[in-house]
N, CA, C and O atoms as a DFTB+ gen file, in Angstrom:
536 C
 N C O
     1  1      12.510     -19.225      -6.123
     2  2      12.183     -17.844      -5.792
     3  2      12.393     -17.663      -4.285
     4  3      11.911     -18.461      -3.482
     5  1      13.110     -16.616      -3.921
     6  2      13.357     -16.361      -2.501
     7  2      12.083     -15.883      -1.813
     8  3      11.128     -15.457      -2.463
     9  1      12.090     -15.962      -0.507
    10  2      10.945     -15.479       0.274
    11  2      10.717     -13.998       0.002
    12  3       9.582     -13.562      -0.189
    13  1      11.801     -13.229      -0.015
    14  2      11.675     -11.793      -0.229
    15  2      11.045     -11.467      -1.594
    16  3      10.200     -10.577      -1.693
    17  1      11.455     -12.181      -2.625
    18  2      10.888     -11.948      -3.963
    19  2       9.432     -12.400      -4.001
    20  3       8.605     -11.747      -4.638
    21  1       9.104     -13.495      -3.337
    22  2       7.715     -13.951      -3.276
    23  2       6.825     -12.913      -2.602
    24  3       5.713     -12.645      -3.058
    25  1       7.318     -12.336      -1.522
    26  2       6.540     -11.319      -0.819
    27  2       6.447     -10.056      -1.666
    28  3       5.404      -9.403      -1.691
    29  1       7.518      -9.709      -2.353
    30  2       7.462      -8.567      -3.271
    31  2       6.376      -8.780      -4.310
    32  3       5.617      -7.858      -4.609
    33  1       6.292      -9.970      -4.859
    34  2       5.244     -10.282      -5.828
    35  2       3.859     -10.070      -5.216
    36  3       2.980      -9.493      -5.855
    37  1       3.665     -10.532      -3.988
    38  2       2.370     -10.347      -3.311
    39  2       2.066      -8.871      -3.084
    40  3       0.930      -8.439      -3.280
    41  1       3.068      -8.090      -2.671
    42  2       2.873      -6.652      -2.450
    43  2       2.489      -5.965      -3.761
    44  3       1.588      -5.126      -3.788
    45  1       3.171      -6.322      -4.836
    46  2       2.878      -5.694      -6.123
    47  2       1.510      -6.112      -6.656
    48  3       0.834      -5.314      -7.306
    49  1       1.093      -7.348      -6.393
    50  2      -0.258      -7.758      -6.772
    51  2      -1.306      -6.991      -5.972
    52  3      -2.349      -6.619      -6.509
    53  1      -1.034      -6.758      -4.702
    54  2      -1.935      -5.939      -3.889
    55  2      -2.015      -4.526      -4.452
    56  3      -3.105      -3.974      -4.603
    57  1      -0.864      -3.943      -4.762
    58  2      -0.844      -2.584      -5.315
    59  2      -1.569      -2.531      -6.659
    60  3      -2.261      -1.558      -6.959
    61  1      -1.409      -3.568      -7.455
    62  2      -2.064      -3.604      -8.763
    63  2      -3.570      -3.798      -8.653
    64  3      -4.298      -3.531      -9.609
    65  1      -4.044      -4.256      -7.505
    66  2      -5.467      -4.549      -7.330
    67  2      -6.216      -3.512      -6.496
    68  3      -7.445      -3.549      -6.429
    69  1      -5.505      -2.605      -5.872
    70  2      -6.159      -1.649      -4.973
    71  2      -7.047      -0.631      -5.689
    72  3      -7.802       0.086      -5.031
    73  1      -6.976      -0.552      -6.997
    74  2      -7.860       0.356      -7.732
    75  2      -9.287      -0.177      -7.768
    76  3     -10.227       0.595      -7.958
    77  1      -9.461      -1.473      -7.591
    78  2     -10.776      -2.102      -7.753
    79  2     -11.825      -1.542      -6.784
    80  3     -12.903      -1.159      -7.239
    81  1     -11.563      -1.475      -5.466
    82  2     -12.599      -0.918      -4.580
    83  2     -12.961       0.519      -4.940
    84  3     -14.130       0.901      -4.888
    85  1     -11.965       1.308      -5.303
    86  2     -12.230       2.701      -5.657
    87  2     -13.126       2.794      -6.892
    88  3     -14.103       3.543      -6.894
    89  1     -12.804       2.051      -7.921
    90  2     -13.590       2.117      -9.159
    91  2     -15.005       1.580      -8.932
    92  3     -15.967       2.116      -9.480
    93  1     -15.130       0.539      -8.137
    94  2     -16.471       0.044      -7.801
    95  2     -17.250       1.144      -7.088
    96  3     -18.412       1.391      -7.408
    97  1     -16.614       1.805      -6.122
    98  2     -17.281       2.878      -5.393
    99  2     -17.668       4.035      -6.283
   100  3     -18.761       4.585      -6.149
   101  1     -16.787       4.412      -7.192
   102  2     -17.094       5.504      -8.117
   103  2     -18.290       5.126      -8.987
   104  3     -19.194       5.937      -9.186
   105  1     -18.297       3.918      -9.498
   106  2     -19.382       3.494     -10.380
   107  2     -20.704       3.329      -9.642
   108  3     -21.770       3.477     -10.238
   109  1     -20.643       3.029      -8.368
   110  2     -21.878       2.895      -7.592
   111  2     -22.415       4.225      -7.088
   112  3     -23.621       4.372      -6.888
   113  1     -21.529       5.197      -6.881
   114  2     -21.935       6.400      -6.148
   115  2     -21.738       7.723      -6.872
   116  3     -22.085       8.765      -6.315
   117  1     -21.208       7.732      -8.062
   118  2     -21.007       9.003      -8.753
   119  2     -22.359       9.567      -9.171
   120  3     -23.112       8.899      -9.879
   121  1     -22.680      10.791      -8.743
   122  2     -23.987      11.375      -9.089
   123  2     -24.156      11.520     -10.601
   124  3     -23.187      11.733     -11.330
   125  1     -25.397      11.400     -11.056
   126  2     -25.695      11.515     -12.487
   127  2     -25.365      12.893     -13.035
   128  3     -25.172      13.050     -14.240
   129  1     -25.300      13.882     -12.175
   130  2     -25.039      15.250     -12.620
   131  2     -23.575      15.484     -12.968
   132  3     -23.225      16.546     -13.482
   133  1     -22.714      14.505     -12.696
   134  2     -21.277      14.654     -12.948
   135  2     -20.891      13.794     -14.134
   136  3     -21.233      12.613     -14.200
   137  1     -20.178      14.394     -15.066
   138  2     -19.645      13.661     -16.215
   139  2     -18.374      12.943     -15.760
   140  3     -17.387      13.603     -15.436
   141  1     -18.375      11.603     -15.728
   142  2     -17.210      10.878     -15.222
   143  2     -15.965      11.053     -16.091
   144  3     -14.856      10.740     -15.657
   145  1     -16.142      11.547     -17.307
   146  2     -14.994      11.751     -18.191
   147  2     -14.442      13.171     -18.101
   148  3     -13.401      13.472     -18.685
   149  1     -15.130      14.035     -17.381
   150  2     -14.655      15.398     -17.163
   151  2     -13.841      15.407     -15.876
   152  3     -14.398      15.515     -14.783
   153  1     -12.570      15.298     -16.005
   154  2     -11.706      15.243     -14.838
   155  2     -11.066      16.581     -14.609
   156  3     -10.877      17.311     -15.582
   157  1     -10.726      16.954     -13.439
   158  2     -11.102      16.244     -12.229
   159  2     -12.456      16.727     -11.709
   160  3     -12.805      17.899     -11.848
   161  1     -13.180      15.845     -11.133
   162  2     -14.399      16.234     -10.438
   163  2     -14.101      16.191      -8.945
   164  3     -13.099      15.619      -8.514
   165  1     -14.972      16.796      -8.176
   166  2     -14.752      16.904      -6.740
   167  2     -14.995      15.542      -6.089
   168  3     -16.125      15.052      -6.099
   169  1     -13.959      14.925      -5.526
   170  2     -14.158      13.621      -4.889
   171  2     -15.042      13.688      -3.647
   172  3     -15.472      12.651      -3.141
   173  1     -15.317      14.886      -3.155
   174  2     -16.176      15.037      -1.972
   175  2     -17.597      14.560      -2.251
   176  3     -18.359      14.335      -1.311
   177  1     -17.977      14.400      -3.532
   178  2     -19.318      13.901      -3.858
   179  2     -19.415      12.392      -3.633
   180  3     -20.508      11.827      -3.675
   181  1     -18.294      11.751      -3.398
   182  2     -18.267      10.298      -3.191
   183  2     -18.314       9.974      -1.704
   184  3     -17.894      10.788      -0.881
   185  1     -18.817       8.798      -1.350
   186  2     -18.828       8.394       0.065
   187  2     -17.405       8.337       0.636
   188  3     -16.430       8.187      -0.099
   189  1     -17.317       8.457       1.936
   190  2     -16.011       8.464       2.602
   191  2     -15.185       7.227       2.278
   192  3     -13.978       7.334       2.060
   193  1     -15.823       6.036       2.243
   194  2     -15.055       4.820       2.022
   195  2     -14.423       4.815       0.624
   196  3     -13.349       4.243       0.440
   197  1     -15.064       5.436      -0.345
   198  2     -14.503       5.492      -1.701
   199  2     -13.278       6.405      -1.705
   200  3     -12.257       6.089      -2.317
   201  1     -13.392       7.533      -1.020
   202  2     -12.246       8.444      -0.916
   203  2     -11.089       7.773      -0.180
   204  3      -9.929       7.916      -0.566
   205  1     -11.416       7.041       0.881
   206  2     -10.366       6.353       1.641
   207  2      -9.718       5.246       0.816
   208  3      -8.512       5.026       0.928
   209  1     -10.492       4.546      -0.009
   210  2      -9.939       3.498      -0.871
   211  2      -8.922       4.090      -1.834
   212  3      -7.869       3.499      -2.070
   213  1      -9.232       5.243      -2.385
   214  2      -8.299       5.903      -3.291
   215  2      -7.028       6.310      -2.553
   216  3      -5.923       6.112      -3.058
   217  1      -7.184       6.874      -1.367
   218  2      -6.013       7.274      -0.584
   219  2      -5.183       6.061      -0.164
   220  3      -3.954       6.128      -0.141
   221  1      -5.846       4.960       0.167
   222  2      -5.117       3.746       0.546
   223  2      -4.295       3.223      -0.626
   224  3      -3.169       2.762      -0.443
   225  1      -4.859       3.294      -1.829
   226  2      -4.141       2.852      -3.028
   227  2      -2.918       3.731      -3.263
   228  3      -1.816       3.222      -3.468
   229  1      -3.108       5.039      -3.234
   230  2      -1.986       5.947      -3.443
   231  2      -0.927       5.771      -2.365
   232  3       0.270       5.831      -2.646
   233  1      -1.368       5.553      -1.134
   234  2      -0.455       5.377      -0.024
   235  2       0.373       4.108      -0.186
   236  3       1.566       4.099       0.116
   237  1      -0.256       3.042      -0.661
   238  2       0.477       1.801      -0.903
   239  2       1.519       2.002      -1.998
   240  3       2.643       1.513      -1.886
   241  1       1.147       2.718      -3.054
   242  2       2.104       2.966      -4.131
   243  2       3.319       3.746      -3.636
   244  3       4.432       3.524      -4.112
   245  1       3.112       4.657      -2.684
   246  2       4.226       5.420      -2.113
   247  2       5.272       4.502      -1.495
   248  3       6.472       4.742      -1.626
   249  1       4.818       3.454      -0.824
   250  2       5.769       2.583      -0.145
   251  2       6.166       1.374      -0.984
   252  3       7.225       0.791      -0.751
   253  1       5.352       0.990      -1.941
   254  2       5.669      -0.197      -2.742
   255  2       6.912       0.016      -3.604
   256  3       7.714      -0.901      -3.781
   257  1       7.068       1.217      -4.135
   258  2       8.215       1.473      -5.007
   259  2       9.550       1.347      -4.263
   260  3      10.422       0.617      -4.735
   261  1       9.750       2.019      -3.131
   262  2      11.035       1.823      -2.445
   263  2      11.210       0.399      -1.922
   264  3      12.319      -0.136      -1.930
   265  1      10.116      -0.214      -1.467
   266  2      10.194      -1.610      -1.021
   267  2      10.664      -2.492      -2.168
   268  3      11.579      -3.298      -1.999
   269  1      10.049      -2.347      -3.324
   270  2      10.405      -3.165      -4.493
   271  2      11.853      -2.935      -4.895
   272  3      12.591      -3.885      -5.159
   273  1      12.254      -1.678      -4.939
   274  2      13.628      -1.374      -5.329
   275  2      14.648      -2.020      -4.417
   276  3      15.626      -2.604      -4.882
   277  1      14.420      -1.915      -3.124
   278  2      15.387      -2.469      -2.172
   279  2      15.378      -3.990      -2.207
   280  3      16.438      -4.612      -2.133
   281  1      14.204      -4.601      -2.318
   282  2      14.141      -6.062      -2.412
   283  2      14.880      -6.541      -3.663
   284  3      15.620      -7.523      -3.609
   285  1      14.683      -5.858      -4.772
   286  2      15.367      -6.260      -6.008
   287  2      16.885      -6.065      -5.913
   288  3      17.650      -6.910      -6.378
   289  1      17.313      -4.964      -5.318
   290  2      18.751      -4.750      -5.130
   291  2      19.331      -5.832      -4.229
   292  3      20.382      -6.397      -4.531
   293  1      18.653      -6.121      -3.130
   294  2      19.115      -7.184      -2.220
   295  2      19.185      -8.520      -2.953
   296  3      20.134      -9.283      -2.772
   297  1      18.189      -8.798      -3.772
   298  2      18.176     -10.052      -4.531
   299  2      19.361     -10.124      -5.501
   300  3      20.030     -11.153      -5.598
   301  1      19.610      -9.030      -6.210
   302  2      20.732      -9.003      -7.154
   303  2      22.072      -9.190      -6.455
   304  3      23.009      -9.743      -7.031
   305  1      22.156      -8.728      -5.216
   306  2      23.390      -8.858      -4.441
   307  2      23.412     -10.124      -3.589
   308  3      24.339     -10.336      -2.807
   309  1      22.383     -10.969      -3.745
   310  2      22.258     -12.225      -2.982
   311  2      22.234     -11.970      -1.480
   312  3      22.799     -12.742      -0.705
   313  1      21.581     -10.887      -1.073
   314  2      21.448     -10.549       0.345
   315  2      20.137     -11.139       0.854
   316  3      19.060     -10.827       0.347
   317  1      20.249     -11.983       1.852
   318  2      19.079     -12.512       2.545
   319  2      19.492     -12.839       3.976
   320  3      20.613     -13.279       4.228
   321  1      18.586     -12.619       4.887
   322  2      18.856     -12.912       6.292
   323  2      17.515     -13.074       6.998
   324  3      16.456     -12.823       6.422
   325  1      17.581     -13.487       8.224
   326  2      16.357     -13.583       9.021
   327  2      15.689     -12.214       9.106
   328  3      14.463     -12.112       9.053
   329  1      16.496     -11.167       9.236
   330  2      15.944      -9.812       9.334
   331  2      15.231      -9.404       8.050
   332  3      14.177      -8.771       8.111
   333  1      15.786      -9.752       6.883
   334  2      15.125      -9.366       5.627
   335  2      13.822     -10.130       5.438
   336  3      12.836      -9.570       4.958
   337  1      13.814     -11.390       5.809
   338  2      12.582     -12.188       5.681
   339  2      11.505     -11.657       6.620
   340  3      10.358     -11.477       6.211
   341  1      11.866     -11.406       7.870
   342  2      10.890     -10.868       8.834
   343  2      10.396      -9.493       8.391
   344  3       9.203      -9.204       8.483
   345  1      11.304      -8.643       7.911
   346  2      10.906      -7.307       7.457
   347  2       9.942      -7.397       6.277
   348  3       8.986      -6.625       6.201
   349  1      10.181      -8.320       5.365
   350  2       9.282      -8.479       4.212
   351  2       7.910      -8.978       4.646
   352  3       6.890      -8.441       4.214
   353  1       7.875      -9.996       5.494
   354  2       6.584     -10.498       5.983
   355  2       5.837      -9.409       6.750
   356  3       4.632      -9.229       6.574
   357  1       6.560      -8.691       7.598
   358  2       5.927      -7.625       8.376
   359  2       5.394      -6.530       7.450
   360  3       4.294      -6.021       7.664
   361  1       6.163      -6.168       6.429
   362  2       5.725      -5.143       5.492
   363  2       4.429      -5.566       4.805
   364  3       3.483      -4.782       4.721
   365  1       4.386      -6.795       4.318
   366  2       3.172      -7.285       3.654
   367  2       1.987      -7.244       4.618
   368  3       0.912      -6.765       4.255
   369  1       2.171      -7.735       5.827
   370  2       1.083      -7.731       6.807
   371  2       0.615      -6.323       7.149
   372  3      -0.586      -6.060       7.218
   373  1       1.555      -5.433       7.359
   374  2       1.206      -4.053       7.693
   375  2       0.485      -3.364       6.541
   376  3      -0.460      -2.607       6.768
   377  1       0.918      -3.616       5.309
   378  2       0.264      -2.992       4.162
   379  2      -1.136      -3.566       3.941
   380  3      -2.028      -2.842       3.499
   381  1      -1.345      -4.844       4.238
   382  2      -2.696      -5.407       4.168
   383  2      -3.593      -4.789       5.226
   384  3      -4.735      -4.425       4.947
   385  1      -3.072      -4.670       6.443
   386  2      -3.829      -4.043       7.524
   387  2      -4.168      -2.601       7.155
   388  3      -5.294      -2.150       7.364
   389  1      -3.197      -1.885       6.611
   390  2      -3.416      -0.490       6.245
   391  2      -4.467      -0.378       5.137
   392  3      -5.372       0.451       5.226
   393  1      -4.353      -1.204       4.101
   394  2      -5.293      -1.130       2.973
   395  2      -6.718      -1.434       3.422
   396  3      -7.645      -0.692       3.099
   397  1      -6.890      -2.513       4.157
   398  2      -8.226      -2.874       4.624
   399  2      -8.743      -1.890       5.665
   400  3      -9.887      -1.439       5.600
   401  1      -7.883      -1.565       6.627
   402  2      -8.294      -0.684       7.706
   403  2      -8.640       0.710       7.243
   404  3      -9.589       1.315       7.742
   405  1      -7.884       1.224       6.297
   406  2      -8.172       2.566       5.811
   407  2      -9.448       2.568       4.965
   408  3     -10.298       3.445       5.123
   409  1      -9.580       1.599       4.080
   410  2     -10.775       1.543       3.231
   411  2     -12.031       1.330       4.065
   412  3     -13.053       1.969       3.817
   413  1     -11.967       0.448       5.037
   414  2     -13.132       0.147       5.865
   415  2     -13.406       1.240       6.904
   416  3     -14.518       1.347       7.422
   417  1     -12.401       2.039       7.200
   418  2     -12.590       3.132       8.143
   419  2     -12.343       2.776       9.591
   420  3     -12.638       3.586      10.470
   421  1     -11.814       1.594       9.877
   422  2     -11.585       1.246      11.278
   423  2     -10.148       1.459      11.723
   424  3      -9.841       1.305      12.905
   425  1      -9.271       1.806      10.808
   426  2      -7.887       2.119      11.185
   427  2      -7.777       3.640      11.307
   428  3      -7.432       4.337      10.352
   429  1      -8.074       4.122      12.487
   430  2      -8.139       5.569      12.733
   431  2      -6.906       6.028      13.507
   432  3      -6.077       5.224      13.933
   433  1      -6.816       7.335      13.671
   434  2      -5.705       7.893      14.435
   435  2      -5.716       7.334      15.847
   436  3      -6.792       7.200      16.429
   437  1      -4.604       7.013      16.405
   438  2      -3.254       7.182      15.894
   439  2      -2.751       5.965      15.121
   440  3      -1.602       5.955      14.682
   441  1      -3.580       4.948      14.947
   442  2      -3.114       3.675      14.401
   443  2      -2.697       3.726      12.934
   444  3      -1.737       3.061      12.546
   445  1      -3.406       4.505      12.113
   446  2      -3.065       4.545      10.692
   447  2      -1.634       5.035      10.465
   448  3      -0.885       4.365       9.754
   449  1      -1.220       6.165      11.033
   450  2       0.174       6.573      10.827
   451  2       1.181       5.654      11.514
   452  3       2.326       5.546      11.075
   453  1       0.759       4.996      12.584
   454  2       1.664       4.036      13.233
   455  2       1.913       2.856      12.304
   456  3       3.054       2.419      12.154
   457  1       0.861       2.333      11.677
   458  2       1.019       1.208      10.739
   459  2       1.889       1.630       9.559
   460  3       2.774       0.886       9.137
   461  1       1.635       2.834       9.023
   462  2       2.441       3.342       7.911
   463  2       3.912       3.445       8.323
   464  3       4.799       3.036       7.574
   465  1       4.167       3.990       9.507
   466  2       5.534       4.178       9.985
   467  2       6.229       2.839      10.216
   468  3       7.414       2.700       9.914
   469  1       5.516       1.867      10.742
   470  2       6.108       0.541      10.937
   471  2       6.482      -0.094       9.602
   472  3       7.508      -0.767       9.500
   473  1       5.657       0.117       8.580
   474  2       5.995      -0.390       7.242
   475  2       7.248       0.308       6.712
   476  3       8.093      -0.322       6.076
   477  1       7.362       1.603       6.975
   478  2       8.562       2.349       6.591
   479  2       9.794       1.787       7.311
   480  3      10.862       1.669       6.711
   481  1       9.647       1.444       8.584
   482  2      10.754       0.845       9.337
   483  2      11.180      -0.471       8.687
   484  3      12.371      -0.778       8.635
   485  1      10.228      -1.239       8.198
   486  2      10.565      -2.481       7.490
   487  2      11.430      -2.193       6.273
   488  3      12.388      -2.916       6.001
   489  1      11.093      -1.134       5.539
   490  2      11.891      -0.740       4.372
   491  2      13.305      -0.355       4.823
   492  3      14.287      -0.721       4.178
   493  1      13.399       0.381       5.924
   494  2      14.717       0.762       6.437
   495  2      15.532      -0.458       6.844
   496  3      16.731      -0.522       6.571
   497  1      14.896      -1.422       7.492
   498  2      15.592      -2.651       7.887
   499  2      16.137      -3.357       6.649
   500  3      17.280      -3.814       6.646
   501  1      15.328      -3.447       5.606
   502  2      15.799      -4.068       4.358
   503  2      17.005      -3.324       3.792
   504  3      17.978      -3.943       3.360
   505  1      16.936      -1.995       3.796
   506  2      18.042      -1.200       3.277
   507  2      19.310      -1.360       4.088
   508  3      20.395      -1.520       3.530
   509  1      19.177      -1.317       5.396
   510  2      20.348      -1.467       6.271
   511  2      20.955      -2.850       6.107
   512  3      22.175      -2.983       6.014
   513  1      20.122      -3.876       6.070
   514  2      20.629      -5.239       5.876
   515  2      21.328      -5.397       4.532
   516  3      22.331      -6.102       4.426
   517  1      20.797      -4.743       3.515
   518  2      21.423      -4.814       2.198
   519  2      22.800      -4.158       2.229
   520  3      23.759      -4.715       1.694
   521  1      22.911      -2.985       2.846
   522  2      24.218      -2.349       2.993
   523  2      25.160      -3.209       3.831
   524  3      26.333      -3.366       3.492
   525  1      24.649      -3.755       4.909
   526  2      25.475      -4.514       5.851
   527  2      26.008      -5.795       5.242
   528  3      27.162      -6.158       5.471
   529  1      25.180      -6.487       4.465
   530  2      25.567      -7.819       3.977
   531  2      26.086      -7.826       2.549
   532  3      26.568      -8.856       2.079
   533  1      26.000      -6.712       1.855
   534  2      26.464      -6.688       0.450
   535  2      27.980      -6.585       0.367
   536  3      28.537      -6.553      -0.730
């Protein structure tokens, strides 16, 4: 398994697991007056960290799909380079920082959009390298 595919696996496992903090928060903090099966209910009734956990999960899914697609295309074309490996490692690190920082509330402006943008740059580097080396 290439480094890029290994990191893709880690990113997808993170994305598959990011629902856990949100669901724990909902189950701990949803008021008794709200029917949890009557969707949608106002998320404003939940603590800030629960709302942020949900947004962090959705935000990761936004970037995981293009990251996964490009990594898989690069893999199918046997594209690998120092730049693709560094971009994959950086993407994983940035997405971990974003997920934890957003959920915990310590990744505030301007850092949250900077981390998101840097992860996007990693995706662009992967795409450019794939075009360049394919």
